[in-house]
Short mmCIF file of C-alpha atoms in Angstrom, two decimals:
data_model
loop_
_atom_site.label_atom_id
_atom_site.label_comp_id
_atom_site.label_asym_id
_atom_site.label_seq_id
_atom_site.Cartn_x
_atom_site.Cartn_y
_atom_site.Cartn_z
CA GLU T 633 22.04 13.73 -16.51
CA VAL T 634 19.07 12.13 -14.89
CA GLN T 635 18.59 13.76 -11.53
CA LEU T 636 15.74 13.00 -8.63
CA VAL T 637 15.74 14.99 -6.01
CA GLU T 638 13.66 13.80 -2.96
CA SER T 639 12.48 16.59 -0.21
CA GLY T 640 9.67 16.88 2.62
CA GLY T 641 10.93 13.85 4.90
CA GLY T 642 11.27 14.37 8.65
CA LEU T 643 9.98 13.53 11.93
CA VAL T 644 5.84 13.03 12.54
CA GLN T 645 4.10 11.39 15.07
CA PRO T 646 1.87 8.26 14.83
CA GLY T 647 -1.21 9.08 13.13
CA GLY T 648 0.22 12.10 11.52
CA SER T 649 0.55 13.23 7.83
CA LEU T 650 3.57 13.74 5.58
CA ARG T 651 3.97 14.63 1.94
CA LEU T 652 6.92 13.34 0.21
CA SER T 653 8.22 15.34 -3.38
CA CYS T 654 10.70 14.35 -6.15
CA ALA T 655 11.92 16.87 -8.71
CA ALA T 656 13.03 15.14 -11.80
CA SER T 657 15.56 16.95 -14.21
CA GLY T 658 17.66 15.22 -17.17
CA PHE T 659 14.68 13.12 -19.15
CA ALA T 660 11.26 13.51 -20.62
CA PHE T 661 9.63 13.09 -17.02
CA PRO T 662 5.91 12.46 -19.23
CA SER T 663 7.05 9.82 -20.78
CA TYR T 664 8.05 7.23 -17.85
CA TRP T 665 6.51 5.42 -14.87
CA MET T 666 7.59 6.60 -11.64
CA GLY T 667 7.60 4.83 -8.42
CA TRP T 668 8.53 5.20 -4.70
CA VAL T 669 10.66 2.32 -2.93
CA ARG T 670 11.41 2.41 0.60
CA GLN T 671 14.01 0.54 2.95
CA ALA T 672 13.65 0.62 6.71
CA PRO T 673 16.40 1.40 8.86
CA GLY T 674 18.97 -1.59 8.47
CA LYS T 675 16.63 -3.79 6.04
CA GLY T 676 15.99 -4.25 2.62
CA LEU T 677 14.24 -2.83 -0.13
CA GLU T 678 10.20 -2.82 -0.19
CA TRP T 679 8.49 -1.33 -3.34
CA VAL T 680 5.49 1.01 -2.31
CA ALA T 681 3.96 2.30 -5.35
CA ILE T 682 4.04 3.00 -9.21
CA ILE T 683 2.33 5.65 -11.14
CA LYS T 684 1.69 5.69 -15.21
CA PRO T 685 3.45 8.25 -17.12
CA ASP T 686 -0.19 10.19 -17.41
CA GLY T 687 -1.01 9.28 -14.15
CA SER T 688 -4.31 6.97 -15.18
CA GLU T 689 -2.81 4.03 -13.65
CA LYS T 690 -1.31 3.46 -10.16
CA ASN T 691 -0.54 0.37 -8.40
CA TYR T 692 0.67 0.05 -3.94
CA VAL T 693 1.58 -2.62 -1.92
CA ASP T 694 -1.00 -3.67 0.30
CA SER T 695 0.53 -2.30 3.41
CA VAL T 696 -0.03 1.31 2.64
CA SER T 697 -3.14 0.74 -0.02
CA GLY T 698 -5.84 3.00 1.41
CA ARG T 699 -3.16 5.35 3.51
CA PHE T 700 -0.46 6.42 0.71
CA THR T 701 -1.23 7.97 -2.23
CA ILE T 702 0.83 8.66 -5.33
CA SER T 703 0.47 11.45 -7.94
CA ARG T 704 2.77 13.15 -10.70
CA ASP T 705 2.40 16.82 -12.23
CA ASN T 706 3.67 16.65 -15.48
CA GLY T 707 3.87 20.34 -16.02
CA LYS T 708 6.11 20.45 -12.29
CA ASN T 709 8.18 17.37 -13.70
CA SER T 710 7.33 16.18 -9.72
CA LEU T 711 6.01 12.85 -8.23
CA TYR T 712 4.65 13.13 -5.03
CA LEU T 713 3.57 10.77 -2.10
CA GLN T 714 0.99 11.92 0.18
CA MET T 715 1.36 9.44 3.19
CA ASN T 716 -1.22 9.55 5.81
CA SER T 717 -2.03 7.47 8.80
CA LEU T 718 1.55 7.06 9.00
CA ARG T 719 2.54 4.36 11.47
CA ALA T 720 6.11 3.43 13.04
CA GLU T 721 6.62 0.54 10.68
CA ASP T 722 6.58 3.18 7.76
CA THR T 723 9.49 4.65 9.14
CA ALA T 724 12.28 4.04 6.27
CA VAL T 725 14.38 6.28 3.49
CA TYR T 726 11.84 6.78 0.95
CA TYR T 727 13.64 6.40 -3.06
CA CYS T 728 12.17 8.36 -6.08
CA ALA T 729 12.79 5.70 -8.99
CA ARG T 730 12.15 6.15 -12.53
CA GLY T 731 11.27 3.32 -14.76
CA ALA T 732 13.33 2.12 -17.31
CA THR T 733 12.88 2.91 -21.11
CA ARG T 734 11.58 -0.65 -22.55
CA ASP T 735 11.41 -2.38 -19.27
CA ALA T 736 9.01 -2.43 -16.01
CA TYR T 737 12.07 -1.77 -13.71
CA PHE T 738 13.67 1.17 -11.79
CA SER T 739 16.86 2.35 -13.81
CA TYR T 740 17.28 5.23 -11.82
CA TRP T 741 16.87 6.36 -8.25
CA GLY T 742 16.95 9.68 -6.01
CA ARG T 743 19.20 9.57 -2.99
CA GLY T 744 16.41 8.99 -0.75
CA ASN T 745 14.58 10.78 2.13
CA LEU T 746 14.30 9.83 5.64
CA VAL T 747 10.79 9.66 7.10
CA THR T 748 10.78 8.60 11.11
CA VAL T 749 7.46 7.94 12.67
CA SER T 750 7.91 8.14 16.51
CA SER T 751 6.11 10.11 19.38
CA ASP F 791 2.12 -12.37 -3.99
CA ILE F 792 5.53 -13.67 -5.59
CA GLN F 793 7.90 -14.33 -3.31
CA MET F 794 11.78 -13.79 -4.06
CA THR F 795 14.17 -15.66 -2.24
CA GLN F 796 17.69 -14.96 -1.90
CA SER F 797 20.57 -17.29 -1.35
CA PRO F 798 23.02 -16.84 0.66
CA SER F 799 22.04 -13.69 2.58
CA SER F 800 25.69 -13.02 3.46
CA LEU F 801 29.16 -14.45 2.01
CA SER F 802 32.94 -13.41 2.21
CA ALA F 803 35.05 -13.68 -0.36
CA SER F 804 38.40 -12.30 -1.72
CA VAL F 805 39.58 -9.97 -4.54
CA GLY F 806 39.79 -12.28 -7.83
CA ASP F 807 36.88 -14.57 -6.46
CA ARG F 808 33.96 -15.86 -8.34
CA VAL F 809 30.87 -15.17 -6.85
CA THR F 810 27.44 -16.42 -7.54
CA ILE F 811 24.17 -15.36 -5.87
CA THR F 812 21.02 -17.14 -6.31
CA CYS F 813 17.28 -16.08 -6.68
CA ARG F 814 14.56 -18.03 -6.74
CA ALA F 815 10.76 -16.94 -7.59
CA SER F 816 7.81 -18.55 -5.60
CA GLN F 817 6.25 -18.88 -9.45
CA ASP F 818 6.81 -18.35 -12.51
CA ILE F 819 8.30 -14.81 -13.72
CA SER F 820 9.60 -15.90 -17.19
CA ARG F 821 13.05 -13.49 -17.29
CA TRP F 822 10.97 -10.53 -15.73
CA LEU F 823 13.99 -9.98 -13.14
CA VAL F 824 16.55 -7.28 -11.96
CA TRP F 825 19.71 -7.15 -10.04
CA TYR F 826 20.78 -4.15 -8.25
CA GLN F 827 24.02 -3.43 -6.14
CA GLN F 828 23.43 -1.23 -3.04
CA LYS F 829 26.78 0.26 -1.32
CA PRO F 830 26.56 1.81 2.25
CA GLU F 831 24.24 5.01 2.30
CA LYS F 832 23.78 5.03 -1.46
CA ALA F 833 20.69 4.43 -3.66
CA PRO F 834 20.10 0.92 -5.48
CA LYS F 835 21.95 1.05 -9.06
CA SER F 836 20.61 -1.51 -11.54
CA LEU F 837 23.30 -4.16 -13.19
CA ILE F 838 21.03 -6.76 -14.66
CA PHE F 839 17.99 -6.21 -16.29
CA GLY F 840 15.63 -9.36 -18.04
CA ALA F 841 17.46 -11.74 -16.15
CA SER F 842 20.72 -11.54 -18.37
CA ASN F 843 20.70 -8.31 -20.00
CA LEU F 844 23.94 -5.92 -18.71
CA GLU F 845 23.19 -2.15 -18.24
CA SER F 846 25.18 0.39 -20.13
CA GLY F 847 28.08 1.14 -18.18
CA VAL F 848 28.04 -2.01 -15.72
CA PRO F 849 31.35 -3.93 -15.89
CA SER F 850 31.50 -7.16 -17.94
CA ARG F 851 32.62 -9.15 -15.03
CA PHE F 852 28.79 -8.60 -14.03
CA SER F 853 26.44 -11.42 -15.79
CA GLY F 854 23.15 -12.71 -15.19
CA SER F 855 20.95 -16.17 -15.98
CA GLY F 856 18.00 -18.13 -15.60
CA SER F 857 14.18 -17.88 -16.61
CA GLY F 858 11.39 -19.06 -15.04
CA THR F 859 11.75 -19.44 -11.15
CA GLU F 860 15.72 -19.61 -10.89
CA PHE F 861 18.11 -16.94 -11.41
CA THR F 862 21.99 -16.29 -10.79
CA LEU F 863 24.05 -13.17 -10.58
CA THR F 864 27.55 -14.07 -11.16
CA ILE F 865 31.04 -12.04 -10.61
CA SER F 866 33.42 -13.59 -12.27
CA SER F 867 36.40 -11.68 -10.64
CA LEU F 868 35.67 -10.20 -7.92
CA GLN F 869 37.14 -6.37 -7.53
CA PRO F 870 37.24 -4.24 -4.38
CA GLU F 871 34.32 -1.98 -5.62
CA ASP F 872 32.20 -4.76 -5.56
CA PHE F 873 31.64 -5.15 -2.17
CA ALA F 874 27.93 -4.23 -1.38
CA THR F 875 24.63 -5.75 -1.26
CA TYR F 876 22.85 -6.99 -4.07
CA TYR F 877 19.21 -7.40 -4.55
CA CYS F 878 17.03 -9.67 -6.98
CA GLN F 879 13.42 -7.99 -8.32
CA HIS F 880 10.61 -9.36 -10.16
CA TYR F 881 8.36 -7.07 -12.50
CA ASN F 882 6.15 -9.86 -13.70
CA SER F 883 3.16 -8.58 -11.82
CA TYR F 884 2.30 -6.10 -9.02
CA PRO F 885 3.19 -5.86 -6.34
CA LEU F 886 7.02 -6.01 -7.51
CA THR F 887 9.23 -7.86 -4.96
CA PHE F 888 12.52 -7.85 -3.78
CA GLY F 889 14.64 -10.57 -2.41
CA GLY F 890 16.11 -10.30 0.98
CA GLY F 891 19.06 -9.50 -0.39
CA THR F 892 22.91 -10.77 -0.33
CA LYS F 893 25.65 -8.89 1.59
CA VAL F 894 29.29 -9.41 -0.41
CA GLU F 895 32.06 -9.14 2.46
CA ILE F 896 35.68 -9.11 2.31
CA LYS F 897 37.45 -11.93 3.22
#
């Protein structure tokens, strides 16, 4: 069974940093694109970042580019999102998601982890 | 960036009704479109990929159609467990973008 479990969220002050982790199991993690999608309270879904199976290609939404860094450790079956210079508008539930086998959409999602940016 | 516009933003329907949700892309995305269902406090779940391909395990009352810039998600006979919010998302290019969502409520 595919499982994605996020951790590392919480309350942080504006300008602060936080690192989200996603522990993956039940599939061959090194073979799949992985990404992060967020959802602000009461709002819709927003794609944040995506990373190639070998980590050689990364893409970001403009609003986080230069502040957030996606990475992975295939030996630990783990995905990360380093978030720096956090702003109030980054407040959201952050979902870890796995790419589909043959298409470039997200076929499995974690339960999400809340990040709150507030003073 | 490709903008995805969903309509309506919400609808009320009864069990057994046929429901159609529309998603329009601001430019041609071929068939690189996925539909998700999200229930309150839950993660999204993919229903349809490639505009019209049903995910394994998804009931056949769900169907998708379209290509280019206009797409539809149809629920042929709405069931109690289908009351949720539905999102479209393109995967033609970066940035990946979602529609604003359609909330399907009980009439």
